[in-house]
Amino acid sequence: MENLKKMAGIKAAEFVTDGMVVGLGTGSTAYYFVEEIGRRIKEEGLQIIAVTTSSVTSQQAEGLGIPLKSIDEVDLVDVTVDGADEVDTNFNGIKGGGGALLMEKVVATPTKSYIWVVDESKLVEKLGAFKLPVEVVQYGAEQVFRRFERAGYKPAFRQKDGQRFVTDMKNFIIDLDLGVIENPIEFARELDHIVGVVEHGLFNQMVDKVIVAGKAGVQVLEANK
């Protein structure tokens, strides 16, 4: 599995060229993309500026000598490469298993070419088997939680080291155990209108390419946008 992730990450780095502003994703597959960008800077003299989607990725990039700016210091991002937890047949996805969904969506929104790197186990007919992360402000989080409970969404506060997990933006995450999301676009709209919800892990119709590593090798799937 790790070898497949590495193949996908290295393939994604082929879409990066000199002079680009590059979004560096978060997670186990995006990790290999960041490593490959660091190698190309060191060994090939690749010249880019990068923005990151989490404090974890920032630390990795700094360690590799990748020059960084904040998302507010750039107008557009040429290409962002990130992982995904599930991708359906319409190229909608669930992200946020690593807890960085808000920053990931902030970077993805001004990106010209948005690429996901996944292994083939992440491809699904319909989203929802992977629990949907919803980032909520700490004030009133119990109110939002109870609302999700009443709706039958089987919510759970994400935990880390026996405490509620706190994101880089100092919010909580409530994971929804939905089973199947029949209409991701409609459900995203519902979540967008709940006061206290900062962001959710539905990344609908945002991605341009999905690089899939599987037993048959690496495939590049193009979204019909």
Backbone as JSON, one array per atom type, in Angstrom:
{
  "sequence": "MENLKKMAGIKAAEFVTDGMVVGLGTGSTAYYFVEEIGRRIKEEGLQIIAVTTSSVTSQQAEGLGIPLKSIDEVDLVDVTVDGADEVDTNFNGIKGGGGALLMEKVVATPTKSYIWVVDESKLVEKLGAFKLPVEVVQYGAEQVFRRFERAGYKPAFRQKDGQRFVTDMKNFIIDLDLGVIENPIEFARELDHIVGVVEHGLFNQMVDKVIVAGKAGVQVLEANK",
  "N": [[0.82, -1.21, 0.0], [1.9, 1.27, 0.85], [3.83, 1.62, -1.09], [2.24, 1.97, -3.36], [1.0, 4.4, -2.76], [3.23, 6.04, -2.77], [4.0, 5.88, -5.48], [1.81, 7.2, -6.67], [2.05, 9.77, -5.56], [4.53, 10.61, -6.59], [3.95, 10.6, -9.32], [2.08, 12.7, -9.42], [3.69, 14.88, -8.96], [4.79, 15.37, -11.4], [3.2, 17.2, -12.66], [3.98, 19.64, -11.85], [5.75, 22.58, -12.53], [8.51, 24.88, -13.18], [8.25, 28.09, -11.62], [5.71, 27.97, -10.64], [2.98, 28.46, -8.28], [2.34, 26.34, -5.7], [0.09, 24.2, -4.13], [0.4, 22.35, -1.23], [-0.68, 19.32, -0.11], [-2.22, 17.44, 2.63], [-1.7, 14.48, 4.53], [-1.34, 10.85, 4.16], [-0.79, 10.05, 1.51], [-0.39, 12.43, 0.09], [1.9, 13.18, 1.39], [4.03, 11.88, 0.09], [4.07, 13.19, -2.33], [4.89, 15.75, -1.5], [7.43, 15.11, -0.56], [8.66, 14.38, -2.98], [8.59, 16.81, -4.38], [10.33, 18.28, -2.76], [12.67, 16.8, -3.26], [13.03, 17.35, -6.01], [13.49, 20.1, -5.98], [15.93, 20.18, -4.65], [17.6, 18.46, -6.19], [17.11, 18.95, -8.9], [16.84, 21.63, -9.19], [14.34, 22.83, -9.24], [12.09, 25.54, -9.23], [9.82, 26.92, -7.23], [7.02, 28.34, -5.43], [5.42, 27.5, -2.44], [2.27, 26.81, -0.83], [0.73, 25.69, 2.16], [-1.46, 23.14, 3.61], [-1.75, 22.47, 6.22], [-0.35, 22.47, 9.57], [1.29, 20.29, 9.93], [2.11, 19.61, 7.33], [3.46, 21.97, 6.73], [5.68, 21.8, 8.45], [6.94, 19.53, 7.38], [7.55, 20.49, 4.78], [9.25, 22.66, 5.34], [11.4, 21.31, 6.43], [12.37, 20.11, 4.17], [13.31, 22.16, 2.71], [11.58, 23.62, 1.08], [10.37, 26.55, -0.34], [8.07, 28.66, 1.32], [4.9, 30.38, 1.34], [2.16, 32.18, 2.87], [-1.33, 31.47, 2.33], [-2.63, 33.88, 2.03], [-0.77, 35.5, 0.91], [-0.62, 35.06, -1.77], [-2.21, 35.31, -5.0], [-3.42, 33.43, -6.69], [-3.38, 29.83, -6.9], [-1.44, 27.64, -8.73], [-1.38, 24.82, -9.01], [-2.7, 22.32, -6.9], [-2.01, 19.55, -4.91], [-3.44, 16.9, -3.29], [-4.61, 14.48, -0.87], [-7.43, 12.16, -0.65], [-10.23, 10.84, 1.12], [-12.42, 9.4, 0.27], [-13.67, 8.9, -3.03], [-16.2, 9.47, -5.33], [-18.09, 8.22, -8.21], [-18.8, 10.47, -9.6], [-16.81, 12.24, -9.15], [-17.03, 13.62, -6.77], [-15.94, 14.12, -3.4], [-14.86, 12.92, -0.13], [-13.02, 14.49, 2.37], [-10.67, 15.12, 5.03], [-9.99, 13.31, 6.94], [-7.56, 13.54, 8.18], [-7.94, 15.79, 9.63], [-7.61, 18.34, 8.56], [-9.41, 19.69, 6.97], [-10.6, 22.3, 6.66], [-8.47, 24.13, 6.12], [-7.52, 22.82, 3.87], [-9.63, 23.18, 2.07], [-9.68, 25.94, 1.87], [-7.26, 26.41, 0.52], [-7.72, 24.94, -1.79], [-9.77, 26.32, -3.12], [-8.9, 28.76, -4.54], [-7.41, 27.5, -6.52], [-6.09, 26.64, -9.67], [-5.64, 24.15, -10.99], [-6.67, 21.28, -9.6], [-5.69, 18.46, -7.94], [-6.14, 15.12, -6.89], [-4.51, 12.54, -5.09], [-4.73, 9.13, -4.73], [-5.1, 5.76, -3.4], [-6.43, 2.8, -4.95], [-8.41, 1.77, -3.29], [-9.87, 3.87, -2.34], [-11.76, 4.62, -4.16], [-15.19, 4.79, -4.74], [-18.66, 3.82, -5.26], [-20.74, 5.37, -4.11], [-20.52, 8.05, -1.76], [-19.87, 8.02, 1.81], [-19.42, 5.76, 3.46], [-16.98, 6.22, 4.65], [-16.54, 8.16, 7.5], [-18.04, 11.35, 7.7], [-16.3, 14.31, 8.14], [-17.03, 17.18, 10.07], [-16.28, 20.43, 10.68], [-16.49, 22.42, 13.49], [-17.17, 25.41, 15.39], [-15.93, 25.94, 18.73], [-17.6, 27.13, 20.6], [-20.84, 26.51, 21.39], [-20.78, 24.0, 20.3], [-21.92, 21.67, 21.32], [-24.6, 22.12, 20.89], [-24.77, 21.97, 18.1], [-23.98, 19.33, 17.81], [-26.12, 17.96, 19.08], [-28.14, 18.63, 17.35], [-27.34, 17.21, 15.05], [-27.58, 14.66, 16.11], [-30.37, 14.45, 16.5], [-31.15, 14.45, 13.87], [-30.37, 11.99, 13.07], [-27.77, 11.41, 12.27], [-25.72, 10.12, 13.53], [-23.52, 11.31, 15.17], [-20.12, 11.92, 16.33], [-17.77, 13.33, 18.49], [-14.52, 13.99, 17.43], [-11.65, 12.44, 18.79], [-8.48, 12.8, 20.46], [-5.74, 11.53, 22.1], [-7.33, 11.11, 24.38], [-8.71, 13.46, 24.65], [-10.89, 15.99, 23.24], [-10.31, 16.4, 19.83], [-8.53, 19.11, 18.46], [-8.46, 21.36, 15.82], [-6.01, 22.88, 13.54], [-7.03, 25.41, 13.26], [-8.25, 25.8, 15.64], [-10.73, 24.62, 16.16], [-13.38, 22.19, 16.82], [-13.95, 18.79, 15.63], [-16.71, 17.1, 14.38], [-17.56, 13.91, 13.58], [-19.6, 12.35, 11.2], [-21.49, 9.47, 10.98], [-22.7, 8.24, 8.38], [-23.17, 6.23, 6.55], [-24.36, 6.01, 3.78], [-24.29, 8.67, 1.48], [-26.68, 9.97, -0.29], [-27.14, 12.22, -1.91], [-24.66, 14.18, -2.35], [-24.27, 16.91, -2.98], [-26.62, 18.25, -2.26], [-26.61, 17.62, 0.48], [-24.28, 18.89, 1.32], [-25.07, 21.52, 0.97], [-27.02, 21.71, 2.95], [-25.42, 21.44, 5.28], [-23.83, 23.71, 5.01], [-25.52, 25.72, 5.8], [-25.85, 25.59, 8.51], [-25.56, 27.16, 11.53], [-22.57, 27.63, 13.28], [-21.23, 25.57, 12.13], [-18.2, 25.46, 10.57], [-16.86, 24.41, 8.36], [-17.09, 21.6, 6.1], [-16.36, 18.16, 5.19], [-17.09, 17.51, 2.57], [-16.1, 17.67, -0.65], [-17.16, 18.74, -3.34], [-17.32, 18.36, -6.81], [-14.93, 19.72, -7.34], [-12.43, 18.8, -8.01], [-9.93, 18.29, -10.57], [-8.29, 16.3, -11.63], [-7.8, 12.87, -10.8], [-5.4, 10.93, -9.45], [-4.75, 7.63, -9.44], [-3.46, 4.96, -7.72], [-2.92, 1.58, -8.19], [-3.11, -2.04, -8.32], [-2.62, -2.47, -10.98], [-0.95, -0.44, -11.64], [-0.36, 3.1, -12.14], [-3.01, 5.3, -12.69], [-4.39, 8.12, -14.42], [-7.19, 9.87, -13.88], [-9.55, 11.9, -15.47], [-11.64, 14.56, -14.57], [-14.9, 15.42, -15.69], [-15.47, 18.5, -16.09]],
  "CA": [[0.0, 0.0, 0.0], [2.76, 2.46, 0.9], [4.48, 1.76, -2.4], [1.24, 2.53, -4.27], [0.86, 5.82, -2.41], [4.45, 6.72, -3.23], [3.91, 5.98, -6.95], [0.82, 8.24, -6.99], [2.61, 11.06, -5.18], [5.59, 10.96, -7.55], [3.27, 10.92, -10.58], [1.45, 14.02, -9.29], [4.74, 15.91, -9.02], [5.08, 15.66, -12.82], [2.36, 18.31, -13.1], [4.57, 20.86, -11.28], [6.85, 23.13, -13.32], [9.13, 26.11, -12.66], [7.49, 29.32, -11.55], [4.34, 27.76, -10.15], [2.58, 28.46, -6.88], [1.9, 24.96, -5.54], [-0.56, 23.84, -2.88], [0.88, 21.07, -0.7], [-1.74, 18.69, 0.66], [-1.97, 16.8, 3.92], [-2.11, 13.08, 4.59], [-0.33, 9.83, 3.91], [-0.42, 10.0, 0.09], [0.18, 13.74, -0.24], [3.24, 13.2, 1.98], [5.02, 11.47, -0.9], [4.13, 14.3, -3.29], [5.72, 16.8, -0.9], [8.8, 14.59, -0.56], [9.17, 14.43, -4.35], [8.84, 18.23, -4.68], [11.58, 18.6, -2.06], [13.78, 16.18, -4.01], [13.23, 18.07, -7.28], [14.1, 21.39, -5.66], [17.32, 19.94, -4.26], [18.41, 17.77, -7.2], [16.85, 19.44, -10.26], [16.77, 23.08, -9.2], [12.97, 23.28, -9.42], [11.84, 26.81, -8.55], [8.39, 27.14, -6.98], [6.59, 28.81, -4.11], [4.37, 26.58, -1.98], [1.39, 27.1, 0.3], [0.43, 24.4, 2.77], [-2.82, 22.93, 4.08], [-1.74, 22.1, 7.65], [0.93, 22.69, 10.27], [2.1, 19.08, 9.7], [2.74, 19.76, 6.0], [4.42, 23.09, 6.83], [6.91, 21.28, 9.06], [7.58, 18.66, 6.4], [8.08, 21.31, 3.69], [10.39, 23.43, 5.87], [12.5, 20.36, 6.58], [12.87, 19.77, 2.83], [13.81, 23.38, 2.05], [10.61, 24.13, 0.11], [10.01, 27.92, 0.04], [6.65, 28.76, 1.64], [4.16, 31.61, 1.62], [0.82, 31.89, 3.36], [-2.33, 31.56, 1.27], [-3.0, 35.28, 1.86], [0.3, 36.22, 0.19], [-0.69, 34.73, -3.19], [-3.53, 35.57, -5.59], [-3.92, 32.16, -7.19], [-2.51, 28.66, -6.78], [-1.44, 26.99, -10.05], [-1.76, 23.41, -8.85], [-2.68, 21.77, -5.55], [-2.09, 18.09, -4.88], [-3.88, 16.49, -1.95], [-5.24, 13.16, -0.8], [-8.87, 12.12, -0.4], [-10.62, 9.65, 1.87], [-13.32, 8.69, -0.65], [-13.98, 9.6, -4.29], [-17.28, 8.74, -6.0], [-18.02, 8.15, -9.68], [-19.0, 11.82, -10.13], [-15.66, 13.03, -8.7], [-17.21, 14.24, -5.46], [-15.06, 13.43, -2.46], [-14.78, 13.22, 1.3], [-11.68, 14.76, 2.88], [-10.66, 15.58, 6.41], [-9.59, 12.25, 7.86], [-6.42, 14.03, 8.94], [-8.35, 16.94, 10.43], [-7.16, 19.61, 7.96], [-10.35, 19.99, 5.88], [-10.84, 23.73, 6.46], [-7.31, 24.69, 5.43], [-7.46, 22.19, 2.55], [-10.62, 23.8, 1.18], [-9.23, 27.32, 1.65], [-6.22, 26.37, -0.51], [-8.28, 24.38, -3.03], [-10.72, 27.22, -3.77], [-8.27, 29.59, -5.57], [-6.48, 26.67, -7.28], [-6.46, 26.46, -11.09], [-5.68, 22.72, -11.28], [-6.76, 20.6, -8.3], [-5.41, 17.03, -8.18], [-6.11, 14.21, -5.75], [-3.75, 11.3, -5.21], [-5.36, 8.12, -3.87], [-4.97, 4.37, -3.84], [-7.69, 2.38, -5.57], [-9.41, 1.46, -2.27], [-10.63, 5.08, -2.03], [-12.8, 4.82, -5.19], [-16.45, 4.19, -4.31], [-19.85, 4.2, -6.04], [-21.37, 6.48, -3.39], [-19.81, 8.48, -0.56], [-20.54, 7.91, 3.1], [-18.88, 4.71, 4.34], [-16.01, 6.97, 5.45], [-17.29, 9.14, 8.31], [-17.9, 12.71, 7.16], [-15.87, 15.28, 9.14], [-17.63, 18.52, 10.07], [-15.52, 21.3, 11.59], [-17.43, 23.33, 14.18], [-16.56, 26.27, 16.41], [-16.06, 25.33, 20.06], [-18.76, 27.73, 21.27], [-22.09, 25.97, 20.85], [-20.54, 22.73, 19.6], [-22.88, 20.68, 21.82], [-25.87, 22.4, 20.2], [-24.66, 21.4, 16.75], [-23.93, 17.88, 18.0], [-27.48, 17.48, 19.35], [-28.9, 18.76, 16.09], [-26.96, 16.06, 14.22], [-28.17, 13.47, 16.74], [-31.81, 14.43, 16.2], [-31.3, 14.16, 12.44], [-30.0, 10.6, 12.83], [-26.49, 11.37, 11.56], [-24.77, 9.37, 14.36], [-22.31, 12.13, 15.34], [-19.15, 11.66, 17.4], [-16.65, 14.27, 18.54], [-13.23, 13.34, 17.2], [-10.81, 12.43, 19.98], [-7.04, 12.55, 20.34], [-5.11, 11.43, 23.42], [-8.33, 11.19, 25.43], [-9.34, 14.78, 24.65], [-11.45, 16.36, 21.95], [-9.32, 16.85, 18.84], [-8.63, 20.53, 18.1], [-7.81, 21.59, 14.53], [-5.06, 23.99, 13.47], [-7.81, 26.65, 13.39], [-8.78, 25.79, 17.01], [-12.1, 24.16, 16.16], [-13.63, 20.76, 17.02], [-14.5, 18.05, 14.49], [-17.75, 16.1, 14.62], [-17.62, 12.95, 12.48], [-20.95, 11.83, 10.99], [-21.49, 8.09, 10.49], [-23.9, 8.32, 7.54], [-23.36, 5.01, 5.75], [-24.43, 6.42, 2.37], [-24.77, 10.03, 1.2], [-27.34, 9.8, -1.59], [-26.96, 13.43, -2.7], [-23.62, 14.96, -1.66], [-24.4, 18.36, -3.24], [-27.71, 18.71, -1.4], [-26.2, 17.51, 1.88], [-23.3, 19.97, 1.55], [-25.85, 22.76, 1.09], [-27.63, 21.68, 4.29], [-24.39, 21.72, 6.28], [-23.37, 25.09, 4.83], [-26.48, 26.66, 6.4], [-25.97, 25.37, 9.95], [-24.74, 28.09, 12.3], [-21.61, 26.92, 14.12], [-20.41, 24.76, 11.22], [-17.21, 26.28, 9.86], [-16.63, 23.76, 7.06], [-17.34, 20.15, 6.12], [-15.42, 17.4, 4.35], [-17.57, 17.23, 1.22], [-15.43, 18.46, -1.69], [-17.97, 18.35, -4.49], [-17.06, 18.92, -8.14], [-13.8, 20.64, -7.23], [-11.17, 18.2, -8.47], [-9.73, 18.19, -12.03], [-7.68, 15.01, -11.93], [-7.58, 11.95, -9.68], [-4.32, 9.98, -9.76], [-5.1, 6.42, -8.7], [-2.45, 3.89, -7.74], [-3.5, 0.27, -7.92], [-2.29, -3.21, -8.68], [-2.26, -2.37, -12.4], [-0.09, 0.72, -11.85], [-0.91, 4.42, -11.83], [-3.93, 5.85, -13.69], [-4.82, 9.52, -14.23], [-8.6, 10.02, -14.27], [-9.9, 13.31, -15.7], [-13.02, 14.89, -14.27], [-15.61, 16.19, -16.73], [-15.97, 19.71, -15.39]],
  "C": [[0.86, 1.26, 0.0], [3.44, 2.71, -0.44], [3.53, 2.36, -3.43], [1.07, 4.03, -4.03], [2.06, 6.62, -2.92], [4.43, 6.92, -4.74], [2.96, 7.11, -7.35], [1.37, 9.63, -6.69], [3.68, 11.53, -6.15], [4.98, 11.33, -8.9], [2.68, 12.33, -10.55], [2.47, 15.14, -9.43], [5.13, 16.25, -10.46], [4.28, 16.85, -13.34], [2.86, 19.66, -12.57], [5.75, 21.29, -12.12], [7.35, 24.43, -12.7], [8.16, 27.29, -12.67], [6.09, 29.18, -10.97], [4.22, 28.11, -8.66], [1.86, 27.12, -6.66], [1.29, 24.76, -4.16], [-0.11, 22.45, -2.44], [-0.17, 20.48, 0.25], [-1.25, 18.03, 1.93], [-2.42, 15.34, 3.85], [-1.04, 12.14, 4.07], [0.1, 9.75, 2.45], [0.21, 11.32, -0.36], [1.6, 13.89, 0.3], [4.3, 12.89, 0.93], [5.16, 12.5, -2.02], [5.06, 15.4, -2.77], [7.19, 16.37, -0.89], [9.43, 14.71, -1.96], [9.45, 15.87, -4.79], [10.14, 18.68, -4.01], [12.79, 18.04, -2.78], [14.07, 16.95, -5.29], [13.85, 19.44, -7.06], [15.6, 21.21, -5.41], [18.15, 19.42, -5.44], [18.25, 18.35, -8.61], [16.77, 20.96, -10.34], [15.38, 23.63, -9.48], [12.73, 24.54, -8.6], [10.32, 27.03, -8.45], [8.23, 27.87, -5.66], [5.45, 27.89, -3.7], [3.53, 27.22, -0.88], [0.96, 25.75, 0.86], [-0.99, 24.37, 3.34], [-2.89, 22.5, 5.55], [-0.38, 22.42, 8.25], [1.86, 21.49, 10.06], [2.84, 19.2, 8.37], [3.75, 20.9, 6.0], [5.75, 22.61, 7.4], [7.67, 20.39, 8.08], [8.27, 19.49, 5.31], [9.31, 22.11, 4.14], [11.62, 22.53, 5.99], [13.14, 19.98, 5.25], [13.4, 21.0, 2.07], [12.88, 23.91, 0.98], [10.2, 25.54, 0.54], [8.49, 28.08, 0.19], [6.16, 30.2, 1.72], [2.83, 31.22, 2.23], [-0.16, 32.06, 2.2], [-2.74, 33.02, 1.01], [-1.95, 36.09, 1.1], [0.3, 35.92, -1.3], [-2.1, 35.01, -3.7], [-4.2, 34.27, -6.03], [-2.91, 31.06, -6.91], [-2.59, 27.92, -8.12], [-1.91, 25.54, -9.97], [-1.69, 23.04, -7.37], [-2.84, 20.27, -5.65], [-2.39, 17.67, -3.44], [-4.43, 15.07, -2.01], [-6.74, 13.29, -0.69], [-9.18, 10.81, 0.31], [-11.61, 8.78, 1.11], [-13.52, 9.55, -1.88], [-15.07, 8.8, -4.99], [-17.15, 8.85, -7.52], [-18.26, 9.5, -10.34], [-17.89, 12.79, -9.71], [-16.0, 13.98, -7.55], [-16.35, 13.46, -4.47], [-15.31, 13.8, -1.02], [-13.32, 13.38, 1.67], [-11.8, 15.17, 4.35], [-10.36, 14.5, 7.43], [-8.41, 12.66, 8.73], [-6.71, 15.29, 9.74], [-8.02, 18.29, 9.84], [-8.15, 20.14, 6.91], [-10.56, 21.48, 5.62], [-9.69, 24.36, 5.68], [-7.19, 24.12, 4.02], [-8.43, 22.86, 1.58], [-10.26, 25.26, 0.89], [-8.18, 27.37, 0.53], [-6.79, 25.88, -1.85], [-9.1, 25.4, -3.81], [-10.06, 28.14, -4.81], [-7.29, 28.83, -6.47], [-6.98, 26.45, -8.7], [-6.58, 24.98, -11.45], [-5.58, 21.95, -9.96], [-6.7, 19.11, -8.55], [-5.47, 16.26, -6.86], [-5.26, 13.01, -6.07], [-4.32, 10.29, -4.21], [-4.89, 6.73, -4.29], [-6.37, 3.88, -4.21], [-8.78, 2.03, -4.54], [-10.3, 2.66, -1.95], [-11.75, 5.36, -3.05], [-14.06, 4.07, -4.79], [-17.57, 4.6, -5.27], [-20.5, 5.44, -5.43], [-20.57, 6.78, -2.13], [-20.59, 8.08, 0.69], [-20.05, 6.8, 4.01], [-17.79, 5.31, 5.23], [-16.78, 8.06, 6.21], [-16.98, 10.56, 7.84], [-17.49, 13.68, 8.26], [-16.58, 16.62, 8.96], [-16.89, 19.34, 11.11], [-16.46, 22.35, 12.18], [-16.66, 24.2, 15.18], [-16.82, 25.65, 17.78], [-17.3, 25.86, 20.79], [-20.05, 27.21, 20.62], [-21.94, 24.64, 20.15], [-21.53, 21.65, 20.03], [-24.25, 20.87, 21.17], [-25.88, 21.78, 18.81], [-24.68, 19.88, 16.83], [-25.34, 17.32, 18.19], [-28.37, 17.59, 18.12], [-28.61, 17.58, 15.16], [-27.56, 14.77, 14.78], [-29.65, 13.34, 16.38], [-32.08, 14.07, 14.75], [-30.93, 12.72, 12.1], [-28.67, 10.41, 12.13], [-25.39, 10.65, 12.35], [-23.45, 10.14, 14.55], [-21.41, 11.63, 16.45], [-18.08, 12.74, 17.35], [-15.36, 13.5, 18.31], [-12.35, 13.52, 18.45], [-9.34, 12.27, 19.61], [-6.44, 12.59, 21.75], [-6.12, 11.65, 24.56], [-9.04, 12.53, 25.53], [-10.01, 15.01, 23.29], [-10.35, 16.91, 21.04], [-9.59, 18.32, 18.51], [-7.83, 20.76, 16.82], [-6.78, 22.71, 14.63], [-5.76, 25.34, 13.66], [-8.57, 26.73, 14.72], [-10.27, 25.44, 17.08], [-12.17, 22.68, 16.53], [-14.05, 20.13, 15.69], [-15.53, 17.06, 15.01], [-17.79, 15.21, 13.39], [-19.02, 12.34, 12.41], [-20.86, 10.46, 10.34], [-22.76, 7.87, 9.66], [-24.18, 7.05, 6.75], [-23.33, 5.31, 4.26], [-24.93, 7.86, 2.3], [-25.36, 9.99, -0.21], [-27.12, 11.01, -2.5], [-25.94, 14.34, -2.02], [-23.79, 16.48, -1.83], [-25.49, 18.95, -2.35], [-27.31, 18.68, 0.07], [-25.17, 18.59, 2.24], [-24.03, 21.3, 1.76], [-26.51, 22.84, 2.47], [-26.6, 22.05, 5.36], [-23.91, 23.16, 6.22], [-24.27, 26.1, 5.55], [-26.67, 26.44, 7.9], [-25.01, 26.31, 10.68], [-23.86, 27.29, 13.27], [-20.74, 25.97, 13.31], [-19.48, 25.69, 10.45], [-17.0, 25.73, 8.45], [-16.91, 22.28, 7.23], [-16.43, 19.49, 5.1], [-15.95, 16.99, 2.99], [-16.9, 18.21, 0.24], [-16.08, 18.05, -3.02], [-17.56, 19.1, -5.75], [-15.95, 19.98, -8.12], [-12.56, 20.12, -7.93], [-11.13, 18.11, -10.0], [-9.19, 16.84, -12.45], [-7.61, 14.18, -10.65], [-6.53, 10.94, -10.14], [-4.5, 8.78, -8.83], [-3.98, 5.39, -8.85], [-3.13, 2.58, -7.35], [-2.59, -0.84, -8.39], [-1.83, -3.14, -10.13], [-1.34, -1.18, -12.69], [-0.81, 2.01, -11.52], [-1.78, 4.9, -12.99], [-4.2, 7.31, -13.38], [-6.22, 9.64, -14.78], [-8.91, 11.51, -14.38], [-11.37, 13.52, -15.37], [-13.63, 15.68, -15.43], [-16.23, 17.42, -16.08], [-16.51, 20.71, -16.4]]
}
